[in-house]
CSV table of C-alpha atoms in Angstrom, one decimal:
chain,number,residue,atom,x,y,z
W,27,MET,CA,68.0,103.7,70.9
W,28,GLU,CA,65.9,102.6,73.9
W,29,SER,CA,64.3,105.1,76.2
W,30,GLU,CA,65.8,105.6,79.6
W,31,HIS,CA,64.2,103.2,82.1
W,32,ARG,CA,66.0,102.6,85.4
W,33,VAL,CA,65.0,100.7,88.6
W,34,SER,CA,62.8,102.8,90.9
W,35,THR,CA,63.3,103.0,94.7
W,36,LEU,CA,60.0,101.1,95.2
W,37,GLU,CA,61.4,98.2,93.2
W,38,LEU,CA,64.5,98.2,95.3
W,39,PHE,CA,62.4,98.2,98.4
W,40,PHE,CA,60.4,95.3,96.9
W,41,ASP,CA,63.7,93.4,96.4
W,42,LEU,CA,64.8,94.0,100.0
W,43,VAL,CA,61.6,92.3,101.2
W,44,PHE,CA,62.0,89.5,98.7
W,45,VAL,CA,65.6,88.8,99.8
W,46,PHE,CA,64.4,88.2,103.3
W,47,THR,CA,63.0,84.9,101.9
W,48,ILE,CA,66.6,84.0,101.0
W,49,THR,CA,67.8,84.9,104.5
W,50,GLN,CA,65.1,82.5,105.8
W,51,LEU,CA,66.2,79.8,103.4
W,52,THR,CA,69.8,80.2,104.7
W,53,VAL,CA,68.5,79.6,108.2
W,54,LEU,CA,66.4,76.6,107.1
W,55,LEU,CA,69.4,75.0,105.4
W,56,ALA,CA,71.8,75.8,108.3
W,57,ASP,CA,69.4,74.0,110.7
W,58,ASP,CA,69.1,71.0,108.4
W,59,LEU,CA,72.2,70.4,106.3
W,60,THR,CA,70.8,67.1,104.8
W,61,PRO,CA,69.6,66.1,101.4
W,62,ARG,CA,66.0,66.6,102.7
W,63,GLY,CA,66.8,70.1,103.9
W,64,ALA,CA,68.5,71.0,100.6
W,65,GLY,CA,65.6,69.6,98.6
W,66,GLN,CA,63.2,71.8,100.5
W,67,VAL,CA,65.3,74.9,100.0
W,68,VAL,CA,65.6,74.2,96.2
W,69,LEU,CA,61.8,73.7,95.8
W,70,ILE,CA,60.8,76.7,97.9
W,71,PHE,CA,63.3,79.1,96.3
W,72,THR,CA,62.6,77.9,92.7
W,73,VAL,CA,58.9,78.5,93.2
W,74,LEU,CA,59.5,81.9,94.9
W,75,PHE,CA,62.0,83.1,92.3
W,76,TRP,CA,59.6,82.4,89.5
W,77,MET,CA,57.3,85.0,90.8
W,78,TYR,CA,60.2,87.4,91.6
W,79,GLY,CA,61.0,87.1,87.9
W,80,GLY,CA,57.4,87.8,87.1
W,81,TYR,CA,57.5,91.0,89.0
W,82,ALA,CA,60.8,92.1,87.5
W,83,HIS,CA,59.2,91.5,84.1
W,84,LEU,CA,56.1,93.3,85.2
W,85,THR,CA,57.8,96.5,86.4
W,86,ASN,CA,60.0,96.4,83.3
W,87,GLN,CA,56.8,96.9,81.2
W,88,VAL,CA,54.5,98.5,83.8
W,89,PRO,CA,56.5,101.0,85.9
W,90,PRO,CA,55.1,101.7,89.4
W,91,ASP,CA,54.5,105.4,88.5
W,92,ARG,CA,50.9,105.6,89.5
W,93,THR,CA,49.2,105.4,92.9
W,94,VAL,CA,47.2,102.2,92.3
W,95,ARG,CA,50.3,100.4,90.9
W,96,ARG,CA,52.4,101.5,93.9
W,97,VAL,CA,49.7,100.3,96.4
W,98,LEU,CA,49.4,96.9,94.6
W,99,LEU,CA,53.1,96.5,94.5
W,100,MET,CA,53.3,97.2,98.3
W,101,LEU,CA,50.5,94.6,98.8
W,102,ALA,CA,52.6,92.1,96.9
W,103,MET,CA,55.6,93.0,99.2
W,104,GLY,CA,53.4,92.1,102.2
W,105,ALA,CA,52.4,88.8,100.6
W,106,PHE,CA,56.1,88.0,100.0
W,107,LEU,CA,56.8,88.9,103.6
W,108,VAL,CA,54.2,86.3,104.7
W,109,CYS,CA,55.9,83.7,102.5
W,110,ALA,CA,59.3,84.6,104.0
W,111,LEU,CA,58.0,84.3,107.6
W,112,ALA,CA,56.5,80.9,106.8
W,113,VAL,CA,59.6,79.5,105.0
W,114,PRO,CA,61.1,77.6,108.0
W,115,THR,CA,57.9,75.6,108.4
W,116,ALA,CA,56.7,75.6,104.8
W,117,PHE,CA,56.8,71.8,104.7
W,118,GLY,CA,55.0,71.7,108.1
W,119,ALA,CA,52.7,73.9,110.2
W,120,GLY,CA,53.4,77.0,108.1
W,121,GLY,CA,52.6,75.4,104.7
W,122,ILE,CA,49.0,76.8,104.4
W,123,ALA,CA,50.2,80.3,105.4
W,124,PHE,CA,53.0,80.1,102.8
W,125,GLY,CA,50.6,79.0,100.2
W,126,LEU,CA,48.0,81.7,100.9
W,127,GLY,CA,50.7,84.4,100.9
W,128,TYR,CA,52.0,83.0,97.5
W,129,LEU,CA,48.5,83.0,96.1
W,130,LEU,CA,48.2,86.7,97.0
W,131,VAL,CA,51.5,87.4,95.3
W,132,VAL,CA,50.2,85.7,92.1
W,133,LEU,CA,46.8,87.5,92.1
W,134,VAL,CA,48.4,90.9,92.5
W,135,HIS,CA,50.8,90.2,89.7
W,136,GLY,CA,48.0,89.2,87.4
W,137,ALA,CA,46.0,92.3,88.4
W,138,LEU,CA,48.9,94.6,87.6
W,139,PHE,CA,49.6,93.0,84.3
W,140,THR,CA,45.9,93.1,83.4
W,141,GLN,CA,45.8,96.8,84.0
W,142,ALA,CA,48.3,97.4,81.2
W,143,HIS,CA,47.7,94.5,78.8
W,144,GLY,CA,44.1,93.2,79.3
W,145,ARG,CA,43.0,89.6,79.1
W,146,GLY,CA,46.1,88.5,77.2
W,147,VAL,CA,47.8,87.9,80.5
W,148,LEU,CA,45.5,84.9,81.2
W,149,TRP,CA,47.9,82.7,79.3
W,150,PHE,CA,50.5,83.0,82.1
W,151,ALA,CA,48.2,84.3,85.0
W,152,LEU,CA,46.1,81.1,85.1
W,153,PRO,CA,49.0,78.7,85.3
W,154,ASN,CA,50.5,80.8,88.0
W,155,VAL,CA,47.2,80.6,90.0
W,156,LEU,CA,47.2,76.8,89.6
W,157,CYS,CA,50.8,76.7,90.8
W,158,ALA,CA,49.9,78.8,93.9
W,159,LEU,CA,46.8,76.5,94.6
W,160,SER,CA,49.1,73.5,94.3
W,161,VAL,CA,51.5,75.0,96.9
W,162,THR,CA,48.6,75.9,99.2
W,163,ALA,CA,47.2,72.4,98.9
W,164,ALA,CA,50.6,71.0,99.9
W,165,GLY,CA,50.1,72.7,103.3
W,166,PHE,CA,47.3,70.3,104.1
W,167,PHE,CA,49.6,67.2,103.7
W,168,ASP,CA,52.8,65.7,105.0
W,169,GLY,CA,55.4,63.5,103.4
W,170,LEU,CA,55.2,62.4,99.8
W,171,PRO,CA,51.8,64.0,99.0
W,172,ALA,CA,53.2,67.4,100.0
W,173,TRP,CA,56.4,66.8,98.0
W,174,GLY,CA,54.3,65.7,95.0
W,175,LEU,CA,52.2,68.9,95.1
W,176,TRP,CA,55.3,71.1,95.3
W,177,MET,CA,56.8,69.2,92.3
W,178,SER,CA,53.5,69.8,90.4
W,179,ALA,CA,53.8,73.5,91.0
W,180,LEU,CA,57.4,73.3,89.7
W,181,LEU,CA,56.3,71.5,86.6
W,182,LEU,CA,53.7,74.1,85.9
W,183,GLN,CA,56.3,76.8,86.1
W,184,PHE,CA,58.6,75.1,83.6
W,185,VAL,CA,55.8,74.4,81.2
W,186,THR,CA,54.3,78.0,81.3
W,187,PRO,CA,57.1,79.7,79.3
W,188,VAL,CA,56.8,77.2,76.5
W,189,VAL,CA,53.0,77.7,76.3
W,190,VAL,CA,53.3,81.5,76.4
W,191,GLN,CA,56.0,81.6,73.7
W,192,ARG,CA,53.9,79.5,71.4
W,193,VAL,CA,50.9,81.8,72.0
W,194,ALA,CA,53.2,84.8,71.4
W,195,ALA,CA,54.4,83.3,68.1
W,196,SER,CA,50.8,82.6,66.9
W,197,GLY,CA,49.7,86.0,68.1
W,198,ALA,CA,52.5,87.7,66.1
W,199,ALA,CA,51.5,85.8,63.0
W,200,GLU,CA,47.9,86.8,63.4
W,201,ALA,CA,48.8,90.4,64.1
W,202,ALA,CA,50.9,90.5,60.9
W,203,GLU,CA,47.8,89.4,58.8
W,204,VAL,CA,45.6,92.2,60.2
W,205,ALA,CA,48.2,94.9,60.8
W,206,GLU,CA,47.0,97.1,58.0
W,207,VAL,CA,43.4,97.0,59.1
W,208,ALA,CA,44.3,97.6,62.8
W,209,GLU,CA,46.4,100.6,61.9
W,210,THR,CA,43.7,102.3,59.9
W,211,VAL,CA,41.2,102.0,62.8
W,212,GLU,CA,43.0,102.8,66.1
W,213,GLY,CA,46.6,102.0,65.5
W,214,PRO,CA,48.4,98.7,66.1
W,215,GLY,CA,47.3,96.7,69.1
W,216,GLN,CA,49.5,94.7,71.5
W,217,THR,CA,49.7,91.0,71.3
W,218,VAL,CA,51.2,88.7,73.9
W,219,GLY,CA,54.3,88.6,71.7
W,220,ASP,CA,54.6,92.4,71.9
W,221,GLN,CA,54.3,92.2,75.7
W,222,LEU,CA,57.0,89.5,76.0
W,223,GLY,CA,59.3,91.3,73.6
W,224,GLY,CA,59.0,94.8,74.9
W,225,MET,CA,61.7,94.3,77.6
W,226,ASN,CA,63.9,97.2,78.4
W,227,ALA,CA,67.5,95.9,78.4
W,228,ALA,CA,69.0,98.4,80.9
W,229,HIS,CA,66.2,97.9,83.4
W,230,LEU,CA,66.3,94.1,83.1
W,231,VAL,CA,70.1,93.9,83.8
W,232,GLU,CA,70.1,96.6,86.5
W,233,ARG,CA,67.2,95.0,88.4
W,234,HIS,CA,68.8,91.6,88.6
W,235,GLY,CA,72.2,93.1,89.4
W,236,LEU,CA,70.7,94.9,92.4
W,237,LEU,CA,69.0,91.7,93.5
W,238,LEU,CA,72.4,89.9,93.4
W,239,ILE,CA,74.2,92.6,95.4
W,240,ILE,CA,71.5,92.5,98.1
W,241,VAL,CA,71.9,88.7,98.3
W,242,PHE,CA,75.6,89.1,98.7
W,243,GLY,CA,74.9,91.5,101.5
W,244,GLU,CA,72.9,88.6,103.2
W,245,SER,CA,76.0,86.4,103.0
W,246,VAL,CA,77.9,89.1,105.0
W,247,ILE,CA,75.1,89.1,107.6
W,248,ALA,CA,75.5,85.3,107.8
W,249,ILE,CA,79.1,85.9,109.0
W,250,GLY,CA,77.9,88.1,111.8
W,251,ILE,CA,75.2,85.6,112.7
W,252,GLY,CA,77.7,82.8,112.8
W,253,VAL,CA,80.0,84.7,115.1
W,254,GLY,CA,77.1,85.5,117.4
W,255,SER,CA,78.3,86.1,121.0
W,256,LEU,CA,81.7,84.5,120.4
W,257,PRO,CA,84.6,86.6,121.6
W,258,LEU,CA,86.3,88.4,118.7
W,259,SER,CA,89.6,86.5,118.6
W,260,LEU,CA,92.3,86.8,115.9
W,261,GLY,CA,91.1,83.5,114.4
W,262,ILE,CA,87.4,84.6,114.2
W,263,ALA,CA,88.5,87.9,112.5
W,264,ALA,CA,90.7,86.0,110.1
W,265,GLY,CA,87.8,83.5,109.3
W,266,ALA,CA,85.4,86.4,108.7
W,267,PHE,CA,88.0,88.1,106.4
W,268,LEU,CA,88.4,84.8,104.4
W,269,ALA,CA,84.6,84.4,104.0
W,270,LEU,CA,84.4,88.0,102.8
W,271,THR,CA,87.2,87.4,100.4
W,272,ILE,CA,85.3,84.5,98.8
W,273,ALA,CA,82.1,86.5,98.6
W,274,SER,CA,84.0,89.4,97.1
W,275,ALA,CA,85.6,87.1,94.5
W,276,MET,CA,82.1,85.9,93.5
W,277,TRP,CA,80.9,89.5,93.3
W,278,TRP,CA,83.9,90.3,91.0
W,279,MET,CA,83.0,87.5,88.6
W,280,TYR,CA,79.7,89.0,87.8
W,281,PHE,CA,79.9,92.8,88.3
W,282,VAL,CA,83.3,93.7,87.0
W,283,ARG,CA,82.7,92.5,83.4
W,284,ASP,CA,79.7,90.4,83.0
W,285,GLU,CA,76.9,92.8,84.0
W,286,GLY,CA,78.0,95.5,81.4
W,287,ARG,CA,78.4,93.0,78.7
W,288,ALA,CA,75.0,91.4,79.4
W,289,GLU,CA,73.3,94.7,78.8
W,290,GLU,CA,75.2,95.1,75.5
W,291,VAL,CA,74.0,91.6,74.4
W,292,PHE,CA,70.4,92.4,75.3
W,293,GLU,CA,70.5,95.7,73.5
W,294,ARG,CA,71.7,93.9,70.3
W,295,THR,CA,69.1,91.2,70.7
W,296,PRO,CA,65.9,91.7,68.6
W,297,ALA,CA,62.9,92.5,70.8
W,298,GLU,CA,61.0,89.3,70.0
W,299,ARG,CA,63.9,87.2,71.2
W,300,ARG,CA,64.6,88.9,74.5
W,301,PHE,CA,62.0,87.0,76.5
W,302,LYS,CA,63.6,83.7,75.7
W,303,LEU,CA,67.1,85.0,76.4
W,304,ALA,CA,66.0,86.6,79.7
W,305,MET,CA,64.4,83.3,80.8
W,306,VAL,CA,67.7,81.4,80.2
W,307,ALA,CA,70.0,84.1,81.6
W,308,TYR,CA,68.0,85.6,84.4
W,309,TYR,CA,65.9,82.7,85.6
W,310,TYR,CA,67.5,79.3,84.8
W,311,ALA,CA,71.1,80.6,85.2
W,312,PHE,CA,70.4,83.0,88.1
W,313,LEU,CA,68.7,80.2,90.1
W,314,PRO,CA,72.0,78.4,90.9
W,315,MET,CA,73.8,81.6,91.3
W,316,LEU,CA,71.5,82.9,94.0
W,317,LEU,CA,71.1,79.5,95.6
W,318,GLY,CA,74.9,79.1,95.6
W,319,ILE,CA,75.3,82.3,97.7
W,320,ALA,CA,72.6,81.1,100.2
W,321,VAL,CA,74.2,77.7,100.5
W,322,PHE,CA,77.7,79.2,101.0
W,323,ALA,CA,76.2,81.6,103.6
W,324,ALA,CA,74.7,78.6,105.5
W,325,GLY,CA,78.1,76.9,105.4
W,326,VAL,CA,79.8,80.0,106.7
W,327,LYS,CA,77.3,80.3,109.5
W,328,LYS,CA,78.1,76.7,110.6
W,329,THR,CA,81.8,77.0,110.2
W,330,ILE,CA,82.8,80.4,111.5
W,331,GLY,CA,82.7,79.2,115.2
W,332,HIS,CA,84.7,76.0,114.4
W,333,LEU,CA,87.5,77.2,112.2
W,334,GLY,CA,90.2,75.2,114.0
W,335,GLU,CA,88.3,72.0,114.0
W,336,HIS,CA,87.5,69.2,111.5
W,337,LEU,CA,84.2,70.1,109.8
W,338,HIS,CA,81.3,67.7,109.6
W,339,THR,CA,80.4,66.7,106.1
W,340,GLY,CA,77.3,69.1,105.9
W,341,PRO,CA,79.2,72.4,106.5
W,342,ALA,CA,82.1,71.4,104.3
W,343,VAL,CA,79.8,70.4,101.4
W,344,ALA,CA,77.8,73.7,101.9
W,345,LEU,CA,80.9,75.8,101.6
W,346,ALA,CA,82.3,74.0,98.5
W,347,GLY,CA,78.9,73.3,97.0
W,348,GLY,CA,77.7,76.9,97.4
W,349,VAL,CA,80.7,78.2,95.5
W,350,ALA,CA,80.4,75.5,92.9
W,351,LEU,CA,76.6,76.2,92.4
W,352,TYR,CA,77.4,79.9,91.9
W,353,LEU,CA,80.1,79.1,89.4
W,354,ALA,CA,77.7,76.6,87.5
W,355,GLY,CA,75.1,79.3,87.3
W,356,ASP,CA,77.7,81.9,86.2
W,357,LEU,CA,78.9,79.5,83.5
W,358,ALA,CA,75.3,79.0,82.3
W,359,PHE,CA,74.8,82.8,82.3
W,360,ARG,CA,77.9,83.3,80.2
W,361,ALA,CA,77.0,80.6,77.8
W,362,ALA,CA,73.5,82.0,77.3
W,363,LEU,CA,74.9,85.4,76.4
W,364,GLY,CA,78.0,84.3,74.6
W,365,ILE,CA,80.4,85.7,77.2
W,366,GLY,CA,83.8,84.1,77.7
W,367,PRO,CA,86.2,82.7,78.5
W,368,ALA,CA,84.7,79.8,80.4
W,369,ARG,CA,87.6,77.4,81.1
W,370,TYR,CA,89.1,79.2,84.1
W,371,ARG,CA,85.7,79.2,85.9
W,372,ALA,CA,85.0,75.6,84.9
W,373,ALA,CA,88.3,74.6,86.5
W,374,ALA,CA,87.5,76.7,89.6
W,375,LEU,CA,84.1,74.8,89.9
W,376,VAL,CA,85.9,71.4,90.0
W,377,LEU,CA,88.6,72.7,92.3
W,378,ALA,CA,86.0,74.2,94.7
W,379,LEU,CA,84.3,70.8,95.1
W,380,ALA,CA,87.7,69.3,95.7
W,381,THR,CA,88.1,71.4,98.9
W,382,VAL,CA,85.5,69.3,100.8
W,383,PRO,CA,88.2,66.8,102.1
W,384,VAL,CA,90.3,69.8,103.2
W,385,GLY,CA,87.5,70.9,105.6
W,386,THR,CA,86.6,67.4,106.8
W,387,SER,CA,90.1,66.1,107.2
W,388,TRP,CA,91.9,69.3,108.2
W,389,THR,CA,90.1,72.4,109.4
W,390,GLY,CA,87.3,74.8,108.4
W,391,ALA,CA,89.9,77.6,108.1
W,392,GLY,CA,91.9,75.5,105.7
W,393,GLN,CA,88.9,75.0,103.5
W,394,LEU,CA,88.1,78.7,103.5
W,395,VAL,CA,91.8,79.4,102.5
W,396,ALA,CA,91.6,76.8,99.7
W,397,LEU,CA,88.3,78.3,98.3
W,398,ALA,CA,89.7,81.8,98.4
W,399,CYS,CA,92.8,80.7,96.5
W,400,VAL,CA,90.7,78.9,93.9
W,401,LEU,CA,88.5,81.9,93.1
W,402,VAL,CA,91.3,84.5,93.3
W,403,GLY,CA,93.4,82.2,91.1
W,404,ALA,CA,90.7,81.9,88.5
W,405,LEU,CA,90.2,85.7,88.4
W,406,ALA,CA,94.0,86.2,88.1
W,407,ALA,CA,94.2,83.7,85.2
W,408,GLU,CA,91.3,85.4,83.4
W,409,GLY,CA,93.2,88.7,83.8
W,410,ARG,CA,96.1,87.3,81.9
W,411,ARG,CA,94.1,85.7,79.1
W,412,SER,CA,95.4,85.8,75.6
W,413,PRO,CA,94.5,88.9,73.4
W,414,THR,CA,92.7,86.7,70.8
W,415,GLU,CA,89.9,85.8,73.2
W,416,PRO,CA,87.9,89.1,73.1
W,417,ALA,CA,87.4,88.7,69.3
W,418,GLU,CA,86.3,85.1,69.8
W,419,GLU,CA,83.9,86.3,72.6
W,420,ALA,CA,82.4,89.0,70.4
W,421,ALA,CA,81.8,86.5,67.6
W,422,ALA,CA,80.1,84.2,70.1
W,423,ALA,CA,77.9,87.0,71.3
W,424,GLY,CA,76.9,87.8,67.8
W,425,ALA,CA,76.0,84.2,67.2
W,426,VAL,CA,73.7,84.2,70.3
W,427,THR,CA,71.8,87.4,69.3
W,428,GLY,CA,71.5,86.3,65.7
W,429,SER,CA,70.1,82.8,66.4
W,430,GLY,CA,66.5,82.0,66.9
């Protein structure tokens, strides 16, 4: 049985600061609903979310229960705030400021991990520094060179987990050979594999669930920003209610069943396999989920004042694409953890994308109604699923935790 380890208020404070970057990305996308704007948002958020995951993993193993750790974590919060403030101009005048803020985020992360685990952290700290230097260098360029440096940073992030896992595997093998000697001297030491595998399941799931709920809160704020100084008519109120209905349905899809079952899966997963599972479920799958909420919020912001009009392609695609992105991430999350059923949400993803012509050919209000019906219908269908599926789901989850 794992020891109790819940998310601290300082970690929640950290998350509130980090989520401001998502608010800024929503603003960036709303101002530039083009493939170029979408590409910038994806690159910026993917790079930022990598280090958010790094800090979630950090506090999972190194709780901020000492003064020096709290101060360093607050310093990282300040660095994330600098990044957030620079997001709208990260591919322009604010690129250097963004890069320097990100470099400080990386250095503080490495310092905190070193405090607990020593020089073993260099296997992931050094690639993180190179990533930050690449992003900083991008601030000195425009056009293709800047995009190339951002892509290099992204490549480093995707390669790092592979390298670290291989080091962890070799470290575990070496530790097994000398275990008896080590225990007779000062007790067993910690290898990189021990550090990766020592993840507390309850803390991991709770931390990411809290992040998700804060991001949902930002989607509600987008409704208010979209309304702005417009008079509160019956139509505006109805549009806001529809947007909230869609956000609530997306909340339901994760928090009503999936969060609790995710914790159960992680608790059953052997410690040495948790890092890999966490990377798939709470990084690769969570990326489109969080981005989907931000994209949907940008669509709402551009739509709420034009509910009775034909939408331009950008806002219509943002509304449908945001929901579809969230569903794609949710399906990947469920697949990684062996949670089902998937068919209703897969159908909802396709139907959500099919609502784009509703917005462009009819009205924004009509598209919001269609999206609400798609999501509520998928949830209703899941509620009436056959009684044989829970057994199949349990078997799938067992296969996930038992596989290498």
